[in-house]
JSON list of C-alpha atoms in Angstrom, two decimals:
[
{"chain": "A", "resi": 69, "resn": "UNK", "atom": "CA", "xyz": [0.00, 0.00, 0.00]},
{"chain": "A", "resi": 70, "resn": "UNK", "atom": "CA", "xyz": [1.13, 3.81, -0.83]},
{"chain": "A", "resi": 71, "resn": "UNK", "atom": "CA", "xyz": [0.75, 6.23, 1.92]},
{"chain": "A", "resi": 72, "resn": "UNK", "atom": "CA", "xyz": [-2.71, 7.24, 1.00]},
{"chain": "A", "resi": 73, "resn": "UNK", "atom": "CA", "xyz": [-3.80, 3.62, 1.35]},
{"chain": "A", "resi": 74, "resn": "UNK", "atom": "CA", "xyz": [-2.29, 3.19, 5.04]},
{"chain": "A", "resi": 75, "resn": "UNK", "atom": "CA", "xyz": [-4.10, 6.43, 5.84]},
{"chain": "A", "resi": 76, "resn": "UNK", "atom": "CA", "xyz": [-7.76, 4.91, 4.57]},
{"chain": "A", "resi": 77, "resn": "UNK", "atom": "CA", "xyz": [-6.98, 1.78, 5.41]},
{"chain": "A", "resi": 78, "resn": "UNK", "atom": "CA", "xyz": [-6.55, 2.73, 9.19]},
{"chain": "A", "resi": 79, "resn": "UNK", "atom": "CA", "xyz": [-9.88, 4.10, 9.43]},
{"chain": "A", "resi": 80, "resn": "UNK", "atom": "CA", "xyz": [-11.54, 1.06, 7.88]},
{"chain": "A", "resi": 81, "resn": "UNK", "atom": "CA", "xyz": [-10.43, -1.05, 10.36]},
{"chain": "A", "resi": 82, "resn": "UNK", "atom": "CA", "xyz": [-12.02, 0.77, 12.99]},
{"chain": "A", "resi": 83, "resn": "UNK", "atom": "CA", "xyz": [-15.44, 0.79, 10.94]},
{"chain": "A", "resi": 84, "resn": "UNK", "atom": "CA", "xyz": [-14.92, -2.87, 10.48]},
{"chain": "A", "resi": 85, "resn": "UNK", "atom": "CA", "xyz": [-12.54, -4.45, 13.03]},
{"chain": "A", "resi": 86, "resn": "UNK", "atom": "CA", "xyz": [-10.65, -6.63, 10.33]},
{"chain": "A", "resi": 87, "resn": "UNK", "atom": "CA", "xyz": [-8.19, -8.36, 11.71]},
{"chain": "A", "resi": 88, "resn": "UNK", "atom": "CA", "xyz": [-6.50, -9.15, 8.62]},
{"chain": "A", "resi": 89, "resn": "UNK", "atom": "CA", "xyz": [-6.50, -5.69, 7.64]},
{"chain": "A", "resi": 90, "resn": "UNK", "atom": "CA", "xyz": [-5.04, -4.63, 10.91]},
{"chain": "A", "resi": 91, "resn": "UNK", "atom": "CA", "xyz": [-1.89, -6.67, 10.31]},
{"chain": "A", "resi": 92, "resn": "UNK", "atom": "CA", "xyz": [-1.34, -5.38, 6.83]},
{"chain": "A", "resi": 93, "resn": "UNK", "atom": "CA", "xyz": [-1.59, -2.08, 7.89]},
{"chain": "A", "resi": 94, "resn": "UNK", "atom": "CA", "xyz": [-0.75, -1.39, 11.49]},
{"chain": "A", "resi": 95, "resn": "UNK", "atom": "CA", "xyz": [2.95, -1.89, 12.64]},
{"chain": "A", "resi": 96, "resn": "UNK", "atom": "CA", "xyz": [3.50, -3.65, 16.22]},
{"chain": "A", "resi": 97, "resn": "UNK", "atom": "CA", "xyz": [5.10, -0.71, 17.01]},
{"chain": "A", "resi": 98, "resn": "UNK", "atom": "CA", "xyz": [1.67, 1.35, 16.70]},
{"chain": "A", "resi": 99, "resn": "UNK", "atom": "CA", "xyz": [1.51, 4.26, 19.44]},
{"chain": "A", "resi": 100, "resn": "UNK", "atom": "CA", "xyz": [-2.05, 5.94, 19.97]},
{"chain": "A", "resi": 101, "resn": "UNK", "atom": "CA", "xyz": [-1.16, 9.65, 21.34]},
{"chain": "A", "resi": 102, "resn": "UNK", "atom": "CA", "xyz": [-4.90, 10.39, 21.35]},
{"chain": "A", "resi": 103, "resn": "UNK", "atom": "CA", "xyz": [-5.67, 6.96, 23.67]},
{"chain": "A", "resi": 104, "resn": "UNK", "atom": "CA", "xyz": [-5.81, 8.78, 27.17]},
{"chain": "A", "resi": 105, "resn": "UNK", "atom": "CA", "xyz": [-9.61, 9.09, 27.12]},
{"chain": "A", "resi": 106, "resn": "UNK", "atom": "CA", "xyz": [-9.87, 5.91, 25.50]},
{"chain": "A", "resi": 107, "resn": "UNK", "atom": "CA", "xyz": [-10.47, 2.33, 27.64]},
{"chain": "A", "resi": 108, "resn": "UNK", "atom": "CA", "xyz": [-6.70, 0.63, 28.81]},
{"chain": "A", "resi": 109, "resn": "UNK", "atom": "CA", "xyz": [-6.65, -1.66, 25.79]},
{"chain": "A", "resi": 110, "resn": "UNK", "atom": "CA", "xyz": [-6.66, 1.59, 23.48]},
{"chain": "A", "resi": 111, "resn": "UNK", "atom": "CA", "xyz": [-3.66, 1.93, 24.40]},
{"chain": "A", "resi": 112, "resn": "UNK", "atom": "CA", "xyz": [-1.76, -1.48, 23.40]},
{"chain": "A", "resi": 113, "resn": "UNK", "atom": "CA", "xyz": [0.94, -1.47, 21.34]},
{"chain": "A", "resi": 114, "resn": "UNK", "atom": "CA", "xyz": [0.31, -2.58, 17.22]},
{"chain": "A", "resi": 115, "resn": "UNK", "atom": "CA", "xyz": [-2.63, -3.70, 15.64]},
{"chain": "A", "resi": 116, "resn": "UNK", "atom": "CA", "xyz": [-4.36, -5.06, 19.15]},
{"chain": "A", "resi": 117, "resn": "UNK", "atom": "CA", "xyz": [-5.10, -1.45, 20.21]},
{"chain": "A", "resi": 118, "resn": "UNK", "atom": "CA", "xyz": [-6.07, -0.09, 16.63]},
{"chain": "A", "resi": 119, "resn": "UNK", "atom": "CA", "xyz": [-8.48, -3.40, 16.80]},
{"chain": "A", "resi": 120, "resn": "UNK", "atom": "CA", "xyz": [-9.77, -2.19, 20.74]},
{"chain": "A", "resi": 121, "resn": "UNK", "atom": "CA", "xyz": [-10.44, 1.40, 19.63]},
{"chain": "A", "resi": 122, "resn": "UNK", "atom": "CA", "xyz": [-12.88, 0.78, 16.94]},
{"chain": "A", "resi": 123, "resn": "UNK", "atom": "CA", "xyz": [-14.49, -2.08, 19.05]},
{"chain": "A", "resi": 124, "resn": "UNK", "atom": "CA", "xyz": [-14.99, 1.28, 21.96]},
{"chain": "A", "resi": 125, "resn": "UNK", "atom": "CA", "xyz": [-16.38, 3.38, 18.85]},
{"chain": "A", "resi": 126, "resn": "UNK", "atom": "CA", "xyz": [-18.93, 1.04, 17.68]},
{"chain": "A", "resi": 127, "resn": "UNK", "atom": "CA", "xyz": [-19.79, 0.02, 20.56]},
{"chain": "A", "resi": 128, "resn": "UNK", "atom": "CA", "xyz": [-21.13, 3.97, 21.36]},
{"chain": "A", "resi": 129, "resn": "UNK", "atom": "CA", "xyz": [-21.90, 4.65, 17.57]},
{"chain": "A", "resi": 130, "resn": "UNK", "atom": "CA", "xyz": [-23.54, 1.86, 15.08]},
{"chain": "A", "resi": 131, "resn": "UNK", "atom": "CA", "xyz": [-22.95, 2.65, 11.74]},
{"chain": "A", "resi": 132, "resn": "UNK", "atom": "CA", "xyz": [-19.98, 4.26, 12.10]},
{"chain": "A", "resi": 133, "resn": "UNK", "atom": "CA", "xyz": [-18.27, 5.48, 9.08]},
{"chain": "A", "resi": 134, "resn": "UNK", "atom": "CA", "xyz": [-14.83, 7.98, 8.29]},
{"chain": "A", "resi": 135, "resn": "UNK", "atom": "CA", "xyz": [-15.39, 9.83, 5.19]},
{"chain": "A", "resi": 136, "resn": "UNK", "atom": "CA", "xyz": [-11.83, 10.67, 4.14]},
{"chain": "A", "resi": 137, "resn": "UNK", "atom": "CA", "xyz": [-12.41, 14.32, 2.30]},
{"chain": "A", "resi": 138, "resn": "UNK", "atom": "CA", "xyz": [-8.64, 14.93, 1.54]},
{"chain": "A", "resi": 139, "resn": "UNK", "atom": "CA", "xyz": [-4.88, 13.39, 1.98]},
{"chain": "A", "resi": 140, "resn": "UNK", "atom": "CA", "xyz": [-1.67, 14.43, 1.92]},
{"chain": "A", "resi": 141, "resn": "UNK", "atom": "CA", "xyz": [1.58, 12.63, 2.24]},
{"chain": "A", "resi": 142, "resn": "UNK", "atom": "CA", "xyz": [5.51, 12.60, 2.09]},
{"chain": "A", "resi": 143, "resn": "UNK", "atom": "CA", "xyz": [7.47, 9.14, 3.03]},
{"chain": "A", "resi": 144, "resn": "UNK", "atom": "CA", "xyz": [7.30, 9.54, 6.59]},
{"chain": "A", "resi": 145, "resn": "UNK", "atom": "CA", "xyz": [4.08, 10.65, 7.66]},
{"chain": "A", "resi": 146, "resn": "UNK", "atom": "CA", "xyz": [0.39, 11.30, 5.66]},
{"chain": "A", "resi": 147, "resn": "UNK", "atom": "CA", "xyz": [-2.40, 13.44, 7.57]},
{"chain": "A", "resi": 148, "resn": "UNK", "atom": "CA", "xyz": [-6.22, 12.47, 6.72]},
{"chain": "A", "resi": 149, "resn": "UNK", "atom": "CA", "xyz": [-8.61, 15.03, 6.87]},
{"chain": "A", "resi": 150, "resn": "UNK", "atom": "CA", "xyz": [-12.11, 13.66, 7.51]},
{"chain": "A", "resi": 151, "resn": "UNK", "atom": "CA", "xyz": [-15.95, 13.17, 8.90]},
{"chain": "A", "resi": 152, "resn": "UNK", "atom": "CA", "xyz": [-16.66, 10.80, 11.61]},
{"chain": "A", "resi": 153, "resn": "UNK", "atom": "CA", "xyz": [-20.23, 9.62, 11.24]},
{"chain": "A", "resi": 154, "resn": "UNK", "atom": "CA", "xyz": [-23.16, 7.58, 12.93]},
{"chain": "A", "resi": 155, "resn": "UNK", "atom": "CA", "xyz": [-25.90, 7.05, 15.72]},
{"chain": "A", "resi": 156, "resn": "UNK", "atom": "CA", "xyz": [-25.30, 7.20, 18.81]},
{"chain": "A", "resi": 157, "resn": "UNK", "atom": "CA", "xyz": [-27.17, 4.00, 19.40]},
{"chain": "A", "resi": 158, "resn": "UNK", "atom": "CA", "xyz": [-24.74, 2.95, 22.86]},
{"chain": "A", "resi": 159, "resn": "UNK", "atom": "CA", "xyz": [-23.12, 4.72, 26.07]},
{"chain": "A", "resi": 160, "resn": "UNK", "atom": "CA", "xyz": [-20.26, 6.75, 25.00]},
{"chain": "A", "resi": 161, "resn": "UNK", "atom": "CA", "xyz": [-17.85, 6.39, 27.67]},
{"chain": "A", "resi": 162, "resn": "UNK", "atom": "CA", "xyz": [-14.69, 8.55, 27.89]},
{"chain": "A", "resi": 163, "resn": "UNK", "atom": "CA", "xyz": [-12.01, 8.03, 30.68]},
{"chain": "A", "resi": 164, "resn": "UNK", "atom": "CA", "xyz": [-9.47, 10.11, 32.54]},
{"chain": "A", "resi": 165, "resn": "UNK", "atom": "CA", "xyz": [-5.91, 8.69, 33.89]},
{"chain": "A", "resi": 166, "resn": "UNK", "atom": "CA", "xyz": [-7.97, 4.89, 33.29]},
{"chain": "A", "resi": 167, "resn": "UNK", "atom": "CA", "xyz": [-10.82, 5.67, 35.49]},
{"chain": "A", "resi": 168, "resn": "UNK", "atom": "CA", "xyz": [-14.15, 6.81, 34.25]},
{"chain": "A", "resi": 169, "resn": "UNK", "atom": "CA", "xyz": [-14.90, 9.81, 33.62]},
{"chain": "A", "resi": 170, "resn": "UNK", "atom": "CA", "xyz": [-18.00, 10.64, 31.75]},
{"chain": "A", "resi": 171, "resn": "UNK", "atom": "CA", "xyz": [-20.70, 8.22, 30.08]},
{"chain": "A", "resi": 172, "resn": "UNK", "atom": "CA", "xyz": [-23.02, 9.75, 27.94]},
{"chain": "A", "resi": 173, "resn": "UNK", "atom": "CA", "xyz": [-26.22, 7.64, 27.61]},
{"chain": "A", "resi": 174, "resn": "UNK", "atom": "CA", "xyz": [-27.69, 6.74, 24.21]},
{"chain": "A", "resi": 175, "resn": "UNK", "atom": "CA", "xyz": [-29.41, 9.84, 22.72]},
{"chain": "A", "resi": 176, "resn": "UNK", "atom": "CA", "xyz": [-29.97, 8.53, 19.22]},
{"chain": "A", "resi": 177, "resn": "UNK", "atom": "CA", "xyz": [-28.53, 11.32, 18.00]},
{"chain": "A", "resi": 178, "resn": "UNK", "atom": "CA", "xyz": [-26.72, 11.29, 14.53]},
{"chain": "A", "resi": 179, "resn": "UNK", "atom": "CA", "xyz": [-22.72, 12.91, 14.81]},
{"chain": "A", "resi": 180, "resn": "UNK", "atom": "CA", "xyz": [-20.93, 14.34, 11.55]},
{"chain": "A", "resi": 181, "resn": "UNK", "atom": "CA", "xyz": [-18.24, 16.48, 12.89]},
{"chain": "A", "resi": 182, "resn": "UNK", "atom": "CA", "xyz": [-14.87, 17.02, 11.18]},
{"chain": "A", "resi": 183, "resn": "UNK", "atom": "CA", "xyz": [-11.04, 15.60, 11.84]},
{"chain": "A", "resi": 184, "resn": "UNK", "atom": "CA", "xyz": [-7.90, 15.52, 10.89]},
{"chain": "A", "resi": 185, "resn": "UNK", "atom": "CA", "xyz": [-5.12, 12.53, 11.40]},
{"chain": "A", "resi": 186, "resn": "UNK", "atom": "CA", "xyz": [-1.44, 12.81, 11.36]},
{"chain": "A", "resi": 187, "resn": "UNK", "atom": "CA", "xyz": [-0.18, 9.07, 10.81]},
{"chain": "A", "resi": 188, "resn": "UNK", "atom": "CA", "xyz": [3.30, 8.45, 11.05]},
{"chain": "A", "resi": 189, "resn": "UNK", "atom": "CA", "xyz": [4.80, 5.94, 8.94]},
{"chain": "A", "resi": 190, "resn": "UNK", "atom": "CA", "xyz": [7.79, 3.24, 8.81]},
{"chain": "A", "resi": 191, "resn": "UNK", "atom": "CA", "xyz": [8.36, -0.28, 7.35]},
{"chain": "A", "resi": 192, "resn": "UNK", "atom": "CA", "xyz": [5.33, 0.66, 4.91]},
{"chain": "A", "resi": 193, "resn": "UNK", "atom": "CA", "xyz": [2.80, 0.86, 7.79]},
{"chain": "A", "resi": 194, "resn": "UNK", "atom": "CA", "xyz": [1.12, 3.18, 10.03]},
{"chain": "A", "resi": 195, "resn": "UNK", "atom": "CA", "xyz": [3.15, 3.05, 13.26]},
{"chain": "A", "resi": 196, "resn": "UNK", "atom": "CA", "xyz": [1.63, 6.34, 15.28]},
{"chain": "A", "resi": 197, "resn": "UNK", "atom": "CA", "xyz": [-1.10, 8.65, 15.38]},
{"chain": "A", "resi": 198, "resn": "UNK", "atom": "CA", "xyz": [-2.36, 11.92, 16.94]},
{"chain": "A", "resi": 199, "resn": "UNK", "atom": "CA", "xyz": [-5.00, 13.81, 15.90]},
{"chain": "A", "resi": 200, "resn": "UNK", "atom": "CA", "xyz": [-7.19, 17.59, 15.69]},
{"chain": "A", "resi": 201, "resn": "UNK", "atom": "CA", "xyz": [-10.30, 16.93, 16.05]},
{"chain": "A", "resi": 202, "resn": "UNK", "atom": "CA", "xyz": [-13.53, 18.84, 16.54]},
{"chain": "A", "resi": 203, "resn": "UNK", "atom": "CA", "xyz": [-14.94, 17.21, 19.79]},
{"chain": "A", "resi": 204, "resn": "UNK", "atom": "CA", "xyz": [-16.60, 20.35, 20.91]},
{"chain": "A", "resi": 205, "resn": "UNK", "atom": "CA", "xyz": [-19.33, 20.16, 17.52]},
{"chain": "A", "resi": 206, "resn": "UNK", "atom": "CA", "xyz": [-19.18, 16.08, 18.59]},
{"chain": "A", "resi": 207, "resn": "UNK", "atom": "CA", "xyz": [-20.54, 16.35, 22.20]},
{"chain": "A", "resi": 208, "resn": "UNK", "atom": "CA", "xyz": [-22.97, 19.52, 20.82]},
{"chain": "A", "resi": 209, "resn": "UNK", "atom": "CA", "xyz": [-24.75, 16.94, 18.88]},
{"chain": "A", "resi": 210, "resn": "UNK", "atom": "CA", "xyz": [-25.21, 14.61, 21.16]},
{"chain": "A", "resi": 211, "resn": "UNK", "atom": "CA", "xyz": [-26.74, 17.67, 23.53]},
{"chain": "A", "resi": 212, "resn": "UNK", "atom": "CA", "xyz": [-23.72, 17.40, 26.84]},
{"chain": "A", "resi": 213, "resn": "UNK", "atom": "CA", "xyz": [-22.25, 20.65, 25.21]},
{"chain": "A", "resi": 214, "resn": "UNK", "atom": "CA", "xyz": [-24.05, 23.66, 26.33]},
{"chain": "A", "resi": 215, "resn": "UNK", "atom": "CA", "xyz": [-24.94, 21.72, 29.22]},
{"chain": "A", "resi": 216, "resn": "UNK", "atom": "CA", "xyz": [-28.76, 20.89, 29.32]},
{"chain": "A", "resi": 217, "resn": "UNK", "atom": "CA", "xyz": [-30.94, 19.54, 32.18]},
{"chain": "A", "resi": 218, "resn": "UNK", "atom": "CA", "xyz": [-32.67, 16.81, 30.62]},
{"chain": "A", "resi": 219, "resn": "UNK", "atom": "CA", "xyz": [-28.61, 15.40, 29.57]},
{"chain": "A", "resi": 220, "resn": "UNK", "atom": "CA", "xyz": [-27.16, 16.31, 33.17]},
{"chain": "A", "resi": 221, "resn": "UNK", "atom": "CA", "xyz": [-30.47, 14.86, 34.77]},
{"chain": "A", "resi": 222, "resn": "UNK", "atom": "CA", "xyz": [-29.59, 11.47, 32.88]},
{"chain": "A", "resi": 223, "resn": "UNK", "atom": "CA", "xyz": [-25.48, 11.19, 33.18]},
{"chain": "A", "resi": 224, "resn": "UNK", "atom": "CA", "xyz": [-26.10, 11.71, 36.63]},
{"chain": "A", "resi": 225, "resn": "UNK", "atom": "CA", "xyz": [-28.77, 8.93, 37.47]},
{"chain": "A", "resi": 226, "resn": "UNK", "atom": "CA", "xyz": [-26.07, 6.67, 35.13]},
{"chain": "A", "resi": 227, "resn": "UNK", "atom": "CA", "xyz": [-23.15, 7.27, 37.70]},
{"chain": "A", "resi": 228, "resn": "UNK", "atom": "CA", "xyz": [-25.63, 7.12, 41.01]},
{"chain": "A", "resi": 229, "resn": "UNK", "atom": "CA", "xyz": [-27.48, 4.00, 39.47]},
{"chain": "A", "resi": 230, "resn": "UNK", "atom": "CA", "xyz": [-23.87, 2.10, 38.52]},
{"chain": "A", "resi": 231, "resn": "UNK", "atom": "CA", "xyz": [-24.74, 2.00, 35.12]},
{"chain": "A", "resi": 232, "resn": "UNK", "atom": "CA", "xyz": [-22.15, 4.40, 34.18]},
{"chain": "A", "resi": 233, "resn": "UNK", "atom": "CA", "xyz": [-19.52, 1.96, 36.08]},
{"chain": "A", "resi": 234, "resn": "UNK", "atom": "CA", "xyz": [-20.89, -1.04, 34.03]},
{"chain": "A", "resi": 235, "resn": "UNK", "atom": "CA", "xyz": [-20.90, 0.59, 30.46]},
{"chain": "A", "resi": 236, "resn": "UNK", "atom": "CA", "xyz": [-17.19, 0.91, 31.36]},
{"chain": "A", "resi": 237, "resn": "UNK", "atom": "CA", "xyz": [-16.63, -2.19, 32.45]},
{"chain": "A", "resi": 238, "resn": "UNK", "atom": "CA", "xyz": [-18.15, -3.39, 29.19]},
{"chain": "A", "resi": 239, "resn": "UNK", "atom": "CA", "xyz": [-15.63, -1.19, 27.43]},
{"chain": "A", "resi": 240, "resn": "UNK", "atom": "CA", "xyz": [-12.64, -2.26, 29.23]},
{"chain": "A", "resi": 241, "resn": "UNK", "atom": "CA", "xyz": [-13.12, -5.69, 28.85]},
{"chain": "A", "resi": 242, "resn": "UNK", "atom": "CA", "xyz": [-10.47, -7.12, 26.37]},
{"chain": "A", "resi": 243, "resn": "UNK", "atom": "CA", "xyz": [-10.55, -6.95, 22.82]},
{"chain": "A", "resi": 244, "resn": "UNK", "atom": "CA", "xyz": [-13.07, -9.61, 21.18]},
{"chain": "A", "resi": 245, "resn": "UNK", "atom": "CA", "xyz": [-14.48, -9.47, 24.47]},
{"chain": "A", "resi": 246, "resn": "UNK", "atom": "CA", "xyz": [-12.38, -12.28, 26.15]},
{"chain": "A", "resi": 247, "resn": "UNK", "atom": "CA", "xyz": [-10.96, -12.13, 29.49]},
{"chain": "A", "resi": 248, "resn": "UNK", "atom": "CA", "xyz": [-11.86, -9.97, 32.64]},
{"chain": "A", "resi": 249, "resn": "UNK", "atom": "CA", "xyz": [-12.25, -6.21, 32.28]},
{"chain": "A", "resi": 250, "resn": "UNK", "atom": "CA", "xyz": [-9.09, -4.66, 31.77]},
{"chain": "A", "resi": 251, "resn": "UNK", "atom": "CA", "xyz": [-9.61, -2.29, 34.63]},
{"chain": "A", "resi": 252, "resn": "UNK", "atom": "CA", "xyz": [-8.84, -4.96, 37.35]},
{"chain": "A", "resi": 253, "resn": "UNK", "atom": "CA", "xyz": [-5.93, -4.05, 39.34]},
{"chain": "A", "resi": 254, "resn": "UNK", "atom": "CA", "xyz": [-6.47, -0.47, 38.29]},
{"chain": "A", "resi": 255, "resn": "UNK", "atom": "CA", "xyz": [-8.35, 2.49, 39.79]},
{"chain": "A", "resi": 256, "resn": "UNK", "atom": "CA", "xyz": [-12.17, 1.87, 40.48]},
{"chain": "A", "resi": 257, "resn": "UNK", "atom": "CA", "xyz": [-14.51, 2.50, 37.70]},
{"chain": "A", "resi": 258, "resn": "UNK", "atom": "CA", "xyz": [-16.98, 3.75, 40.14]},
{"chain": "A", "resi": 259, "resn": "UNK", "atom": "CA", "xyz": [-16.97, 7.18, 41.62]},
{"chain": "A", "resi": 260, "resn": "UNK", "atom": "CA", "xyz": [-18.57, 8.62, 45.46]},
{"chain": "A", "resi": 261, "resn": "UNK", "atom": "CA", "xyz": [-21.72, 10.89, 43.94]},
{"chain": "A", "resi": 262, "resn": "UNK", "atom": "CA", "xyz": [-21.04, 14.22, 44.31]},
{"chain": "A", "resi": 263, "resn": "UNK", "atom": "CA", "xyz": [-23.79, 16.88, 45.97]},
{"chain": "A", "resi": 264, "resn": "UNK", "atom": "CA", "xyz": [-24.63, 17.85, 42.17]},
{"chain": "A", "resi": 265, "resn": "UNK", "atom": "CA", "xyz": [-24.92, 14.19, 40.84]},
{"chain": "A", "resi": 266, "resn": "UNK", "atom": "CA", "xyz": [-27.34, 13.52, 44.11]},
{"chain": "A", "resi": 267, "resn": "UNK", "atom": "CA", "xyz": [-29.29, 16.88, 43.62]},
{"chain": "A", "resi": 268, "resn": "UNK", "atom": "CA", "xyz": [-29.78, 16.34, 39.74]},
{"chain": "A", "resi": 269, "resn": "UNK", "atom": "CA", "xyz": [-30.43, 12.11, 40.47]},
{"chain": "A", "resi": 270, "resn": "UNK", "atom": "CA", "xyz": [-33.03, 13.43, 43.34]},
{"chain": "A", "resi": 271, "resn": "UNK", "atom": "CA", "xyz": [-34.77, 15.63, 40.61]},
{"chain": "A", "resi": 272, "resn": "UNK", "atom": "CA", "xyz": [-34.82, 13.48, 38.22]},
{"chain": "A", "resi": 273, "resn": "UNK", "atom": "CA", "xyz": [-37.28, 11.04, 40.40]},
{"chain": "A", "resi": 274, "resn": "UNK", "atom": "CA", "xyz": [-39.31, 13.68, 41.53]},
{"chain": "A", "resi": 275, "resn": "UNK", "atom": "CA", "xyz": [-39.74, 14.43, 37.88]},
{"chain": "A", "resi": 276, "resn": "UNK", "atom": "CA", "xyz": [-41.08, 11.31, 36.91]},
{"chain": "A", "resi": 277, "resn": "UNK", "atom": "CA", "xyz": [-42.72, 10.42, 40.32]},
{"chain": "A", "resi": 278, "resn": "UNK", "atom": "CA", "xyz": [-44.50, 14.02, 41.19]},
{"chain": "A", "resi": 279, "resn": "UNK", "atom": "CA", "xyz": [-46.85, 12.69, 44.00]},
{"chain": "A", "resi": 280, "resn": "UNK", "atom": "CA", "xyz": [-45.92, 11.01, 47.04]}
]
């Protein structure tokens, strides 16, 4: 494959999660700079964490699709520029230093938001990555950015209810889903409530339960 090629083909796998593919184009050196609020196995080294970051991406958005809009290349290095598409059809978690940070419950929602990829390159395959990427326009169309109450209200009751600790557990677990969560041995998934999360949790039932 030319440089263009390793570019597209990168973001195919994680639409996909072809093995095959993976090995072709991913070297076993493969770093992920952008895998810190990704789950643990995001951050494996070669084609195993390419492989666990588009199982975490489906898992939040089905149909998930890159629409490459533009490359450019020289022999080290070729930067995609991009649209990262689908429904937000599963809880998008997000982690911070390997504990959880944020899970945004299914909204439905379609995303189309922009990107762009700077893949490094040696031994004819992709063997880093960092991106630029519009996250801001991301989270704005799935409604967490402005904040509004009816989102809060529900990321809340997620975290207070433990359902926010199991949709990362589910996302940790190891790629191809074998094994124990990777978390084990790490920090906690689960977090204490804080006075907001109880306040907004609190609301939420007197919302939908107005009489005693």
């Amino acid at each position: 494959m030319d440089a263009s090629e390793l570019g597209r083909g990168l973001f195919r796998i994680l639409e996909t999660g072809e093995p095959a593919l993976a090995a072709e184009v991913v070297h076993e050196d493969f770093r992920n700079r952008e895998a810190a609020s990704s789950p643990a196995a995001c951050s494996i080294p070669g084609p195993a964490g390419v492989l666990a970051s588009g199982a975490w991406m489906r898992s939040a958005f089905s149909g998930l699709r890159f629409v490459v809009l533009a490359t450019v290349q020289d022999q080290e290095q070729v930067w995609v520029r991009l649209r990262m598409q689908g429904r937000h059809t599963g809880p998008f978690v997000r982690f911070a230093d390997g504990a959880l940070d944020q899970a945004v419950p299914p909204t439905g929602r379609e995303i189309d938001f922009e990107q762009i990829h700077a893949l490094g390159l040696r031994d004819g395959k992709v063997v880093s990555h960092e991106a630029v990427r519009d996250d801001v326009t991301m989270l704005g169309q799935l409604g967490v950015f402005p904040p509004a109450p009816a989102g809060l209200l529900r990321m809340a009751s997620w975290r207070l209810t433990g359902r926010a600790a199991r949709a990362a557990a589910a996302v940790s677990a190891e790629p191809g889903g074998r094994g124990r969560p990777a978390g084990r041995g790490r920090r906690a998934l689960t977090a204490r409530p804080s006075r907001h999360d109880a306040a907004a949790a609190s609301a939420e039932t007197n919302e939908r339960n107005p009489h005693p």
